[in-house]
């Protein structure tokens, strides 16, 4: 690094895939000499890596662009401003019309072309690239340097599948991320080995529909997500594997078996159902019923009883009646979630449901959201409490809140705070859960637990 190295600041909104993409953008620009800026004020290139999933998410980009405009006026600096991500893909050149501060618009399928696009932006050409590239983006994207990987910590995302062919009637993803495409197995294994070689202990495989993964295997056959997981579990150093997000329709028997067979595959599953009403599920084009979802959960739990379930729910989908909403509360009670994300339906331009009759009043959406959130919060707290006194593994991934504390994640993705002298970030240690905070667990190293909390001696013995 030299004093004159250009500085890059990427601000990501939306899902984990954007977090992964932000890293790949930094990797793509590293050979050009770019280093990370500590803030937008400090940057030569600012990338807003946007999300289009709900109106609020999409509008954030314009308020951020307003702030950047002010910052430019106040400081007299003139960084290059790029809009990337799903708003870039959905709105393209429209963004240049709405905001004169933008120098470049680049969709998620074109990040391999960032270096040349930035050169165009610097020349004042205001490039817009929202093509769904014919070339293999991942083949052309630059691999991260070991130093960059180490700087990102001991957990990492790895996109294995991108795009979606499901066309749920509320969702923009099939339009912003394009058709479902899977990366070849060898490419993924090489990336995972690279991550593990630089100290990564936990890898989360990403895909908009990750369980629809069907990548070319080294044996000339098409591999499923399950087969890929068995292969990745063999990589030395990889202690934990996760994957997200799955669709109930693509969840096959092999994946259920992987949860039974692979100790590295964490017992946590994000499996959105969206609604508990069959009528609404059909109107959403989810192509399964509430009973089918519950049966699937039952089969997964009989293979791996320890599984903690997570999900996504939309309230106020067009035509949702009180009875439909009650059915959603019922499926939440029946499935018993360890955590879940809840959203008010947001009509998105170009999606079929946006123009439907029966749009629900905002106040009613808010009321339903509150009731659903209260139920889920109850379930989440009950799940956390059920862990008190239990022995679990924690992957230490960052310094703790207070001096002497260290923090990590439980198998079920909960943050865990503990005091563990001698333990370091990257260690996987056995602990006993001693208490529950609002959003995290407290624990003691399993060896110390007897002294720390005598009443738990029985549980740990
Ligand atoms: N591929 C994943 C989800 C991707 S989007 C799946 O099929 O489950 C993440 C979540 O955002 C969705 O599960 C849904 O709950 C929510 N979402 C998507 N579009 C939405 C919209 N128009 N309004 C409100 N929530 C939405
Ligand atoms: Fe969107 Fe449905 Fe595809 Fe998920 S499965 S990304 S909700 S269209
Ligand atoms: Fe948002 Fe695009 Fe992810 S719309 S949720 S950033 S796939």
CSV table of C-alpha atoms and ligand atoms in Angstrom, one decimal:
chain,number,residue,atom,x,y,z
A,1,UNK,CA,0.0,0.0,0.0
A,2,UNK,CA,1.3,3.5,-0.8
A,3,UNK,CA,0.0,6.9,0.2
A,4,UNK,CA,-1.5,7.3,-3.2
A,5,UNK,CA,-3.5,4.1,-3.3
A,6,UNK,CA,-7.0,4.9,-4.4
A,7,UNK,CA,-9.6,4.1,-1.7
A,8,UNK,CA,-12.8,2.1,-2.1
A,9,UNK,CA,-15.9,2.3,0.1
A,10,UNK,CA,-18.7,-0.2,-0.5
A,11,UNK,CA,-21.9,0.2,1.4
A,12,UNK,CA,-24.2,-2.9,1.2
A,13,UNK,CA,-27.9,-3.2,1.8
A,14,UNK,CA,-30.1,-6.2,1.6
A,15,UNK,CA,-29.2,-9.9,1.8
A,16,UNK,CA,-26.0,-11.8,2.5
A,17,UNK,CA,-25.4,-12.2,-1.2
A,18,UNK,CA,-24.7,-8.5,-1.3
A,19,UNK,CA,-22.2,-8.9,1.5
A,20,UNK,CA,-20.4,-11.5,-0.5
A,21,UNK,CA,-20.6,-9.4,-3.7
A,22,UNK,CA,-19.1,-6.4,-1.8
A,23,UNK,CA,-16.1,-8.6,-1.0
A,24,UNK,CA,-15.8,-9.7,-4.6
A,25,UNK,CA,-15.9,-6.1,-5.8
A,26,UNK,CA,-13.1,-5.2,-3.5
A,27,UNK,CA,-11.2,-8.3,-4.7
A,28,UNK,CA,-11.8,-7.3,-8.4
A,29,UNK,CA,-10.3,-3.8,-7.7
A,30,UNK,CA,-7.4,-4.9,-5.5
A,31,UNK,CA,-5.2,-5.7,-8.5
A,32,UNK,CA,-5.8,-2.1,-9.7
A,33,UNK,CA,-4.3,-0.9,-6.4
A,34,UNK,CA,-7.6,-0.1,-4.5
A,35,UNK,CA,-7.5,-0.4,-0.8
A,36,UNK,CA,-10.4,-0.1,1.7
A,37,UNK,CA,-11.5,3.4,2.8
A,38,UNK,CA,-12.7,3.8,6.4
A,39,UNK,CA,-15.7,5.9,5.4
A,40,UNK,CA,-17.5,7.4,2.4
A,41,UNK,CA,-15.9,10.8,3.2
A,42,UNK,CA,-12.5,9.2,2.8
A,43,UNK,CA,-13.1,7.3,-0.4
A,44,UNK,CA,-12.1,7.9,-4.0
A,45,UNK,CA,-14.8,5.4,-5.2
A,46,UNK,CA,-18.1,4.9,-3.4
A,47,UNK,CA,-20.2,1.9,-4.3
A,48,UNK,CA,-23.8,1.7,-3.1
A,49,UNK,CA,-24.6,-2.0,-3.2
A,50,UNK,CA,-28.4,-1.8,-3.2
A,51,UNK,CA,-31.4,-4.0,-2.5
A,52,UNK,CA,-34.8,-3.8,-4.3
A,53,UNK,CA,-36.8,-6.3,-2.3
A,54,UNK,CA,-39.1,-3.9,-0.6
A,55,UNK,CA,-39.9,-0.2,-1.3
A,56,UNK,CA,-38.1,1.0,1.8
A,57,UNK,CA,-35.0,-0.9,0.9
A,58,UNK,CA,-35.0,0.5,-2.6
A,59,UNK,CA,-35.6,4.1,-1.5
A,60,UNK,CA,-32.6,4.0,0.8
A,61,UNK,CA,-30.3,4.5,-2.1
A,62,UNK,CA,-31.8,7.9,-3.0
A,63,UNK,CA,-31.5,9.2,0.5
A,64,UNK,CA,-27.9,8.0,0.6
A,65,UNK,CA,-27.2,9.7,-2.8
A,66,UNK,CA,-28.6,12.9,-1.3
A,67,UNK,CA,-26.1,12.6,1.6
A,68,UNK,CA,-23.2,12.0,-0.8
A,69,UNK,CA,-24.2,15.1,-2.8
A,70,UNK,CA,-24.1,17.2,0.4
A,71,UNK,CA,-20.8,15.7,1.4
A,72,UNK,CA,-19.3,16.5,-2.0
A,73,UNK,CA,-20.5,20.1,-1.7
A,74,UNK,CA,-19.2,20.5,1.8
A,75,UNK,CA,-15.8,18.9,1.4
A,76,UNK,CA,-15.1,19.9,-2.2
A,77,UNK,CA,-14.1,16.2,-2.9
A,78,UNK,CA,-15.4,14.5,-6.0
A,79,UNK,CA,-15.3,10.7,-5.5
A,80,UNK,CA,-16.7,8.4,-8.3
A,81,UNK,CA,-20.2,7.3,-7.2
A,82,UNK,CA,-21.4,3.9,-8.4
A,83,UNK,CA,-24.8,2.3,-7.8
A,84,UNK,CA,-24.5,-1.5,-7.9
A,85,UNK,CA,-26.8,-4.4,-6.7
A,86,UNK,CA,-30.5,-5.0,-7.3
A,87,UNK,CA,-31.7,-1.5,-7.7
A,88,UNK,CA,-29.0,-0.9,-10.3
A,89,UNK,CA,-30.3,-4.0,-12.2
A,90,UNK,CA,-34.0,-3.0,-11.8
A,91,UNK,CA,-33.7,0.7,-12.6
A,92,UNK,CA,-30.6,0.9,-14.8
A,93,UNK,CA,-30.2,4.3,-16.6
A,94,UNK,CA,-33.2,5.7,-14.7
A,95,UNK,CA,-30.9,6.1,-11.7
A,96,UNK,CA,-28.7,8.6,-13.7
A,97,UNK,CA,-31.9,10.6,-14.5
A,98,UNK,CA,-33.0,10.7,-10.9
A,99,UNK,CA,-29.6,11.5,-9.4
A,100,UNK,CA,-26.9,13.5,-11.2
A,101,UNK,CA,-24.4,12.5,-8.5
A,102,UNK,CA,-24.1,9.0,-10.0
A,103,UNK,CA,-21.2,8.2,-12.3
A,104,UNK,CA,-21.8,4.5,-12.9
A,105,UNK,CA,-24.6,1.9,-12.7
A,106,UNK,CA,-23.6,-1.8,-12.6
A,107,UNK,CA,-25.9,-4.8,-12.1
A,108,UNK,CA,-24.9,-7.9,-10.0
A,109,UNK,CA,-24.1,-9.9,-13.1
A,110,UNK,CA,-21.3,-7.5,-14.3
A,111,UNK,CA,-19.0,-7.1,-11.4
A,112,UNK,CA,-16.2,-8.8,-13.3
A,113,UNK,CA,-16.2,-5.7,-15.5
A,114,UNK,CA,-15.8,-3.2,-12.7
A,115,UNK,CA,-12.2,-2.2,-13.5
A,116,UNK,CA,-13.0,-1.1,-17.1
A,117,UNK,CA,-16.4,0.4,-16.0
A,118,UNK,CA,-14.6,2.5,-13.5
A,119,UNK,CA,-12.2,3.7,-16.1
A,120,UNK,CA,-15.2,4.7,-18.2
A,121,UNK,CA,-16.8,6.5,-15.2
A,122,UNK,CA,-13.6,8.4,-14.6
A,123,UNK,CA,-13.6,9.5,-18.2
A,124,UNK,CA,-17.1,11.0,-17.6
A,125,UNK,CA,-18.9,8.4,-19.7
A,126,UNK,CA,-21.5,7.5,-17.0
A,127,UNK,CA,-21.5,3.8,-18.0
A,128,UNK,CA,-24.6,1.6,-17.3
A,129,UNK,CA,-24.0,-2.2,-17.4
A,130,UNK,CA,-27.0,-4.3,-16.5
A,131,UNK,CA,-26.4,-7.1,-19.0
A,132,UNK,CA,-26.8,-10.7,-17.9
A,133,UNK,CA,-23.4,-11.6,-19.1
A,134,UNK,CA,-22.8,-14.6,-21.3
A,135,UNK,CA,-19.3,-15.2,-19.8
A,136,UNK,CA,-18.9,-16.9,-16.5
A,137,UNK,CA,-18.8,-14.0,-14.0
A,138,UNK,CA,-17.3,-16.2,-11.3
A,139,UNK,CA,-14.6,-17.6,-13.6
A,140,UNK,CA,-13.5,-14.0,-14.4
A,141,UNK,CA,-13.8,-12.5,-10.9
A,142,UNK,CA,-10.5,-12.2,-9.1
A,143,UNK,CA,-10.0,-14.5,-6.1
A,144,UNK,CA,-9.4,-12.9,-2.8
A,145,UNK,CA,-5.8,-12.6,-1.5
A,146,UNK,CA,-5.1,-14.5,1.8
A,147,UNK,CA,-4.5,-11.2,3.5
A,148,UNK,CA,-7.9,-10.0,2.5
A,149,UNK,CA,-9.6,-13.2,3.7
A,150,UNK,CA,-7.9,-12.9,7.1
A,151,UNK,CA,-9.1,-9.3,7.4
A,152,UNK,CA,-12.6,-10.5,7.0
A,153,UNK,CA,-12.6,-12.9,9.9
A,154,UNK,CA,-13.1,-16.6,10.6
A,155,UNK,CA,-16.5,-17.0,9.0
A,156,UNK,CA,-17.2,-16.4,5.3
A,157,UNK,CA,-20.0,-16.4,2.7
A,158,UNK,CA,-19.6,-18.3,-0.5
A,159,UNK,CA,-22.1,-17.9,-3.3
A,160,UNK,CA,-22.8,-21.3,-5.0
A,161,UNK,CA,-26.0,-20.5,-6.8
A,162,UNK,CA,-27.5,-17.3,-8.0
A,163,UNK,CA,-30.8,-16.2,-9.5
A,164,UNK,CA,-34.3,-17.7,-9.2
A,165,UNK,CA,-36.8,-19.4,-11.5
A,166,UNK,CA,-39.6,-19.6,-9.0
A,167,UNK,CA,-41.4,-16.3,-9.7
A,168,UNK,CA,-43.2,-15.9,-6.4
A,169,UNK,CA,-45.8,-13.3,-7.3
A,170,UNK,CA,-44.5,-10.7,-4.8
A,171,UNK,CA,-40.8,-11.0,-5.5
A,172,UNK,CA,-38.3,-9.0,-7.6
A,173,UNK,CA,-35.4,-11.4,-7.3
A,174,UNK,CA,-36.0,-13.4,-10.6
A,175,UNK,CA,-35.9,-10.0,-12.4
A,176,UNK,CA,-32.9,-8.5,-10.5
A,177,UNK,CA,-30.7,-11.6,-10.3
A,178,UNK,CA,-31.8,-13.4,-13.4
A,179,UNK,CA,-32.3,-17.1,-14.1
A,180,UNK,CA,-31.1,-19.8,-11.6
A,181,UNK,CA,-27.4,-20.6,-12.3
A,182,UNK,CA,-25.1,-22.9,-10.3
A,183,UNK,CA,-21.3,-22.6,-10.1
A,184,UNK,CA,-19.3,-25.7,-11.0
A,185,UNK,CA,-18.2,-27.9,-8.0
A,186,UNK,CA,-14.5,-27.5,-8.7
A,187,UNK,CA,-14.7,-23.7,-8.6
A,188,UNK,CA,-16.6,-23.8,-5.2
A,189,UNK,CA,-14.2,-26.4,-3.7
A,190,UNK,CA,-11.2,-24.3,-4.8
A,191,UNK,CA,-12.7,-21.2,-3.2
A,192,UNK,CA,-13.6,-23.0,0.0
A,193,UNK,CA,-10.0,-24.4,0.2
A,194,UNK,CA,-8.6,-20.9,-0.3
A,195,UNK,CA,-10.9,-19.6,2.5
A,196,UNK,CA,-9.9,-22.5,4.9
A,197,UNK,CA,-6.2,-22.0,4.0
A,198,UNK,CA,-6.5,-18.4,5.3
A,199,UNK,CA,-8.1,-19.4,8.6
A,200,UNK,CA,-11.8,-19.5,7.8
A,201,UNK,CA,-13.5,-22.0,10.1
A,202,UNK,CA,-17.2,-21.6,9.0
A,203,UNK,CA,-18.5,-21.3,5.5
A,204,UNK,CA,-22.1,-20.3,4.7
A,205,UNK,CA,-23.1,-21.3,1.2
A,206,UNK,CA,-25.3,-18.7,-0.4
A,207,UNK,CA,-28.0,-18.9,-3.1
A,208,UNK,CA,-31.4,-17.2,-3.7
A,209,UNK,CA,-32.5,-20.8,-3.9
A,210,UNK,CA,-29.5,-22.6,-2.6
A,211,UNK,CA,-31.2,-26.0,-2.3
A,212,UNK,CA,-31.9,-25.9,-6.1
A,213,UNK,CA,-28.1,-26.0,-6.5
A,214,UNK,CA,-27.3,-28.3,-9.5
A,215,UNK,CA,-23.6,-27.7,-10.4
A,216,UNK,CA,-21.4,-29.6,-12.8
A,217,UNK,CA,-19.3,-32.0,-10.8
A,218,UNK,CA,-15.7,-33.1,-11.6
A,219,UNK,CA,-17.1,-36.5,-12.5
A,220,UNK,CA,-19.2,-35.1,-15.4
A,221,UNK,CA,-22.4,-35.5,-13.4
A,222,UNK,CA,-24.7,-32.8,-12.0
A,223,UNK,CA,-24.2,-32.5,-8.2
A,224,UNK,CA,-26.9,-31.6,-5.7
A,225,UNK,CA,-26.4,-29.3,-2.7
A,226,UNK,CA,-26.2,-32.3,-0.4
A,227,UNK,CA,-23.4,-33.9,-2.5
A,228,UNK,CA,-21.5,-30.6,-2.5
A,229,UNK,CA,-21.8,-30.3,1.3
A,230,UNK,CA,-20.4,-33.8,1.8
A,231,UNK,CA,-17.4,-32.8,-0.4
A,232,UNK,CA,-16.8,-29.5,1.4
A,233,UNK,CA,-17.0,-31.2,4.8
A,234,UNK,CA,-13.8,-33.0,3.9
A,235,UNK,CA,-11.7,-29.8,3.6
A,236,UNK,CA,-9.3,-29.6,6.5
A,237,UNK,CA,-10.0,-26.6,8.7
A,238,UNK,CA,-13.7,-26.2,7.7
A,239,UNK,CA,-15.3,-26.9,11.1
A,240,UNK,CA,-18.8,-25.6,10.2
A,241,UNK,CA,-21.0,-25.4,7.2
A,242,UNK,CA,-24.3,-23.6,6.7
A,243,UNK,CA,-26.4,-22.7,3.7
A,244,UNK,CA,-29.1,-20.2,3.0
A,245,UNK,CA,-31.8,-19.6,1.6
A,246,UNK,CA,-33.8,-22.8,0.9
A,247,UNK,CA,-37.1,-23.2,-0.8
A,248,UNK,CA,-39.4,-26.0,0.6
A,249,UNK,CA,-40.0,-27.4,-3.0
A,250,UNK,CA,-36.3,-28.1,-3.6
A,251,UNK,CA,-35.5,-29.7,-0.3
A,252,UNK,CA,-34.6,-33.3,-1.2
A,253,UNK,CA,-34.0,-36.5,0.7
A,254,UNK,CA,-30.2,-36.3,0.3
A,255,UNK,CA,-30.2,-32.9,2.0
A,256,UNK,CA,-32.2,-34.3,4.9
A,257,UNK,CA,-29.7,-37.2,5.1
A,258,UNK,CA,-26.8,-34.6,5.1
A,259,UNK,CA,-28.3,-33.1,8.2
A,260,UNK,CA,-28.3,-36.5,9.8
A,261,UNK,CA,-24.8,-37.5,8.6
A,262,UNK,CA,-22.6,-34.4,8.7
A,263,UNK,CA,-21.4,-33.1,12.1
A,264,UNK,CA,-20.0,-30.0,10.3
A,265,UNK,CA,-23.5,-29.1,8.9
A,266,UNK,CA,-25.0,-26.9,11.6
A,267,UNK,CA,-28.4,-27.8,13.0
A,268,UNK,CA,-30.0,-24.5,11.9
A,269,UNK,CA,-32.2,-24.2,8.9
A,270,UNK,CA,-33.7,-21.1,7.3
A,271,UNK,CA,-36.7,-22.4,5.4
A,272,UNK,CA,-39.2,-19.6,4.6
A,273,UNK,CA,-42.9,-20.5,4.2
A,274,UNK,CA,-44.2,-16.9,3.9
A,275,UNK,CA,-47.8,-17.7,4.9
A,276,UNK,CA,-49.8,-20.4,6.6
A,277,UNK,CA,-52.8,-20.1,4.4
A,278,UNK,CA,-53.1,-22.4,1.4
A,279,UNK,CA,-55.1,-19.8,-0.5
A,280,UNK,CA,-52.4,-17.2,0.0
A,281,UNK,CA,-49.6,-19.7,-0.7
A,282,UNK,CA,-51.3,-20.5,-4.0
A,283,UNK,CA,-51.8,-16.8,-4.8
A,284,UNK,CA,-48.1,-16.3,-4.0
A,285,UNK,CA,-47.2,-19.1,-6.4
A,286,UNK,CA,-45.2,-20.9,-3.7
A,287,UNK,CA,-46.4,-24.3,-5.2
A,288,UNK,CA,-46.8,-26.1,-1.8
A,289,UNK,CA,-49.4,-26.2,1.0
A,290,UNK,CA,-49.0,-25.5,4.7
A,291,UNK,CA,-49.4,-29.2,5.4
A,292,UNK,CA,-46.7,-30.1,3.0
A,293,UNK,CA,-44.3,-27.6,4.6
A,294,UNK,CA,-45.1,-29.0,8.1
A,295,UNK,CA,-44.6,-32.6,6.9
A,296,UNK,CA,-41.2,-31.6,5.5
A,297,UNK,CA,-40.2,-30.0,8.8
A,298,UNK,CA,-41.2,-33.2,10.5
A,299,UNK,CA,-39.0,-35.3,8.2
A,300,UNK,CA,-36.1,-33.0,8.7
A,301,UNK,CA,-36.5,-33.1,12.5
A,302,UNK,CA,-36.8,-36.9,12.5
A,303,UNK,CA,-33.4,-37.1,10.8
A,304,UNK,CA,-31.8,-34.3,13.0
A,305,UNK,CA,-33.9,-33.7,16.1
A,306,UNK,CA,-31.7,-30.8,17.2
A,307,UNK,CA,-32.6,-28.6,14.3
A,308,UNK,CA,-33.4,-25.0,15.0
A,309,UNK,CA,-35.9,-23.6,12.5
A,310,UNK,CA,-35.9,-20.1,11.0
A,311,UNK,CA,-38.2,-18.6,8.4
A,312,UNK,CA,-39.6,-15.6,6.5
A,313,UNK,CA,-43.2,-14.3,6.7
A,314,UNK,CA,-45.1,-11.8,4.7
A,315,UNK,CA,-48.2,-10.2,6.2
A,316,UNK,CA,-50.8,-8.3,4.2
A,317,UNK,CA,-50.4,-10.0,0.9
A,318,UNK,CA,-53.2,-8.9,-1.4
A,319,UNK,CA,-56.5,-10.6,-0.4
A,320,UNK,CA,-55.2,-11.8,3.0
A,321,UNK,CA,-58.2,-12.1,5.3
A,322,UNK,CA,-58.3,-12.4,9.1
A,323,UNK,CA,-58.7,-16.2,8.6
A,324,UNK,CA,-55.6,-16.3,6.4
A,325,UNK,CA,-53.6,-14.4,8.9
A,326,UNK,CA,-54.8,-16.7,11.7
A,327,UNK,CA,-53.5,-19.6,9.6
A,328,UNK,CA,-50.1,-18.0,9.5
A,329,UNK,CA,-50.1,-17.7,13.3
A,330,UNK,CA,-51.1,-21.4,13.4
A,331,UNK,CA,-48.3,-22.6,11.2
A,332,UNK,CA,-45.8,-20.6,13.4
A,333,UNK,CA,-47.2,-22.4,16.5
A,334,UNK,CA,-47.1,-25.7,14.7
A,335,UNK,CA,-43.6,-25.4,13.3
A,336,UNK,CA,-42.0,-23.8,16.4
A,337,UNK,CA,-39.4,-21.4,15.2
A,338,UNK,CA,-36.1,-20.5,16.9
A,339,UNK,CA,-36.1,-17.2,15.0
A,340,UNK,CA,-37.9,-15.7,12.0
A,341,UNK,CA,-38.0,-12.6,9.8
A,342,UNK,CA,-41.3,-10.9,9.3
A,343,UNK,CA,-42.2,-8.3,6.6
A,344,UNK,CA,-45.2,-6.2,5.6
A,345,UNK,CA,-46.1,-6.9,2.0
A,346,UNK,CA,-44.6,-4.3,-0.3
A,347,UNK,CA,-46.0,-4.0,-3.8
A,348,UNK,CA,-43.0,-4.1,-6.2
A,349,UNK,CA,-43.1,-2.7,-9.7
A,350,UNK,CA,-43.3,-5.4,-12.4
A,351,UNK,CA,-44.4,-8.2,-10.1
A,352,UNK,CA,-47.8,-9.8,-10.6
A,353,UNK,CA,-49.2,-9.2,-7.1
A,354,UNK,CA,-48.5,-5.5,-7.2
A,355,UNK,CA,-51.5,-4.9,-9.5
A,356,UNK,CA,-53.9,-7.3,-7.8
A,357,UNK,CA,-57.2,-6.3,-6.2
A,358,UNK,CA,-57.5,-6.6,-2.4
A,359,UNK,CA,-54.4,-4.6,-1.4
A,360,UNK,CA,-54.3,-4.4,2.4
A,361,UNK,CA,-54.4,-1.2,4.3
A,362,UNK,CA,-51.1,-0.2,5.9
A,363,UNK,CA,-52.6,0.0,9.4
A,364,UNK,CA,-53.9,-3.6,9.2
A,365,UNK,CA,-50.5,-4.8,7.9
A,366,UNK,CA,-48.9,-3.1,10.9
A,367,UNK,CA,-51.3,-4.7,13.3
A,368,UNK,CA,-50.8,-8.2,11.9
A,369,UNK,CA,-47.0,-7.7,11.8
A,370,UNK,CA,-47.0,-6.8,15.5
A,371,UNK,CA,-49.1,-9.9,16.5
A,372,UNK,CA,-46.8,-12.1,14.4
A,373,UNK,CA,-43.7,-10.6,15.8
A,374,UNK,CA,-44.9,-11.0,19.3
A,375,UNK,CA,-45.5,-14.7,18.8
A,376,UNK,CA,-42.1,-15.2,17.2
A,377,UNK,CA,-40.3,-13.3,19.9
A,378,UNK,CA,-42.0,-15.6,22.4
A,379,UNK,CA,-40.8,-18.7,20.5
A,380,UNK,CA,-37.3,-17.2,20.1
A,381,UNK,CA,-37.0,-16.5,23.8
A,382,UNK,CA,-38.3,-20.0,24.7
A,383,UNK,CA,-35.8,-21.6,22.4
A,384,UNK,CA,-32.9,-19.6,24.0
A,385,UNK,CA,-34.1,-20.5,27.5
A,386,UNK,CA,-34.3,-24.2,26.6
A,387,UNK,CA,-30.5,-24.1,26.0
A,388,UNK,CA,-29.7,-23.0,29.6
A,389,UNK,CA,-27.5,-25.7,31.2
A,390,UNK,CA,-26.9,-27.4,27.9
A,391,UNK,CA,-23.4,-28.0,26.5
A,392,UNK,CA,-23.0,-26.5,23.0
A,393,UNK,CA,-20.1,-25.6,20.7
A,394,UNK,CA,-19.2,-22.0,20.0
A,395,UNK,CA,-17.1,-20.7,17.2
A,396,UNK,CA,-15.2,-17.7,18.6
A,397,UNK,CA,-15.4,-15.0,16.0
A,398,UNK,CA,-14.8,-11.6,17.7
A,399,UNK,CA,-13.7,-9.8,20.9
A,400,UNK,CA,-16.5,-9.5,23.4
A,401,UNK,CA,-18.5,-6.5,24.6
A,402,UNK,CA,-16.5,-6.1,27.8
A,403,UNK,CA,-12.8,-6.4,28.4
A,404,UNK,CA,-11.8,-10.1,29.0
A,405,UNK,CA,-14.9,-11.2,27.1
A,406,UNK,CA,-14.9,-13.0,23.8
A,407,UNK,CA,-17.8,-13.6,21.5
A,408,UNK,CA,-18.9,-16.2,19.1
A,409,UNK,CA,-21.9,-18.0,17.6
A,410,UNK,CA,-23.8,-21.0,18.8
A,411,UNK,CA,-24.7,-23.8,16.3
A,412,UNK,CA,-28.1,-22.1,16.0
A,413,UNK,CA,-26.5,-18.8,15.0
A,414,UNK,CA,-27.1,-17.0,18.3
A,415,UNK,CA,-24.4,-14.6,19.4
A,416,UNK,CA,-22.7,-16.0,22.6
A,417,UNK,CA,-20.7,-13.9,25.1
A,418,UNK,CA,-18.2,-15.6,27.5
A,419,UNK,CA,-15.0,-15.2,29.4
A,420,UNK,CA,-12.6,-17.9,28.2
A,421,UNK,CA,-9.0,-17.2,29.2
A,422,UNK,CA,-6.5,-18.5,26.7
A,423,UNK,CA,-9.1,-18.9,24.0
A,424,UNK,CA,-8.7,-17.0,20.7
A,425,UNK,CA,-10.8,-15.9,17.8
A,426,UNK,CA,-11.0,-18.9,15.4
A,427,UNK,CA,-11.3,-21.5,18.2
A,428,UNK,CA,-14.2,-23.8,18.4
A,429,UNK,CA,-14.9,-24.5,22.1
A,430,UNK,CA,-17.4,-26.4,24.2
A,431,UNK,CA,-19.4,-24.2,26.5
A,432,UNK,CA,-22.3,-24.5,28.9
A,433,UNK,CA,-25.0,-21.9,28.5
A,434,UNK,CA,-25.5,-20.0,31.7
A,435,UNK,CA,-28.0,-17.3,30.8
A,436,UNK,CA,-30.0,-15.6,28.1
A,437,UNK,CA,-29.8,-11.9,27.2
A,438,UNK,CA,-32.2,-10.0,24.8
A,439,UNK,CA,-30.3,-11.1,21.7
A,440,UNK,CA,-27.5,-13.3,22.9
A,441,UNK,CA,-26.5,-16.2,25.1
A,442,UNK,CA,-24.1,-16.1,28.0
A,443,UNK,CA,-21.9,-19.1,28.6
A,444,UNK,CA,-18.9,-20.5,30.4
A,445,UNK,CA,-16.2,-22.9,29.0
A,446,UNK,CA,-17.5,-26.4,29.7
A,447,UNK,CA,-14.5,-27.2,31.9
A,448,UNK,CA,-15.2,-24.2,34.1
A,449,UNK,CA,-19.0,-24.6,34.2
A,450,UNK,CA,-19.1,-26.7,37.4
A,451,UNK,CA,-17.3,-24.0,39.4
A,452,UNK,CA,-19.0,-21.1,37.7
A,453,UNK,CA,-22.5,-22.4,38.3
A,454,UNK,CA,-22.6,-25.3,40.8
A,455,UNK,CA,-26.3,-25.8,40.1
A,456,UNK,CA,-25.4,-26.8,36.6
A,457,UNK,CA,-23.0,-29.6,37.7
A,458,UNK,CA,-25.6,-32.2,37.0
A,459,UNK,CA,-26.2,-30.9,33.5
A,460,UNK,CA,-22.5,-30.8,32.6
A,461,UNK,CA,-21.5,-34.0,34.4
B,1,LIG,N1,-35.3,-16.9,-2.0
B,1,LIG,C1,-35.8,-16.7,-0.7
B,1,LIG,C2,-36.1,-15.3,-0.2
B,1,LIG,C3,-35.5,-14.1,-0.9
B,1,LIG,S1,-36.2,-12.5,-0.4
B,1,LIG,C4,-37.0,-17.5,-0.6
B,1,LIG,O1,-37.6,-18.0,-1.5
B,1,LIG,O2,-37.5,-17.7,0.5
B,1,LIG,C5,-36.2,-12.6,1.3
B,1,LIG,C6,-37.5,-12.4,1.9
B,1,LIG,O3,-38.0,-11.1,1.7
B,1,LIG,C7,-38.6,-13.4,1.4
B,1,LIG,O4,-38.5,-14.6,1.9
B,1,LIG,C8,-39.9,-12.7,1.7
B,1,LIG,O5,-40.3,-13.0,3.0
B,1,LIG,C9,-39.4,-11.2,1.7
B,1,LIG,N2,-40.0,-10.5,0.6
B,1,LIG,C10,-39.7,-10.7,-0.7
B,1,LIG,N3,-40.5,-9.9,-1.5
B,1,LIG,C11,-41.2,-9.1,-0.7
B,1,LIG,C12,-42.2,-8.1,-0.9
B,1,LIG,N4,-42.6,-7.7,-2.1
B,1,LIG,N5,-42.8,-7.6,0.2
B,1,LIG,C13,-42.4,-8.0,1.5
B,1,LIG,N6,-41.5,-8.9,1.7
B,1,LIG,C14,-40.9,-9.5,0.7
B,2,LIG,FE1,-38.2,-14.6,-4.6
B,2,LIG,FE2,-39.7,-16.7,-4.5
B,2,LIG,FE3,-37.4,-16.8,-5.8
B,2,LIG,FE4,-37.4,-16.7,-3.1
B,2,LIG,S1,-38.2,-18.4,-4.4
B,2,LIG,S2,-36.1,-15.5,-4.5
B,2,LIG,S3,-39.2,-15.4,-2.7
B,2,LIG,S4,-39.2,-15.6,-6.3
B,3,LIG,FE1,-32.2,-7.5,-2.0
B,3,LIG,FE2,-31.2,-8.3,-4.3
B,3,LIG,FE3,-30.7,-9.6,-2.0
B,3,LIG,S1,-33.2,-7.5,-4.0
B,3,LIG,S2,-32.5,-9.3,-0.8
B,3,LIG,S3,-30.1,-7.6,-2.5
B,3,LIG,S4,-31.1,-10.5,-4.0
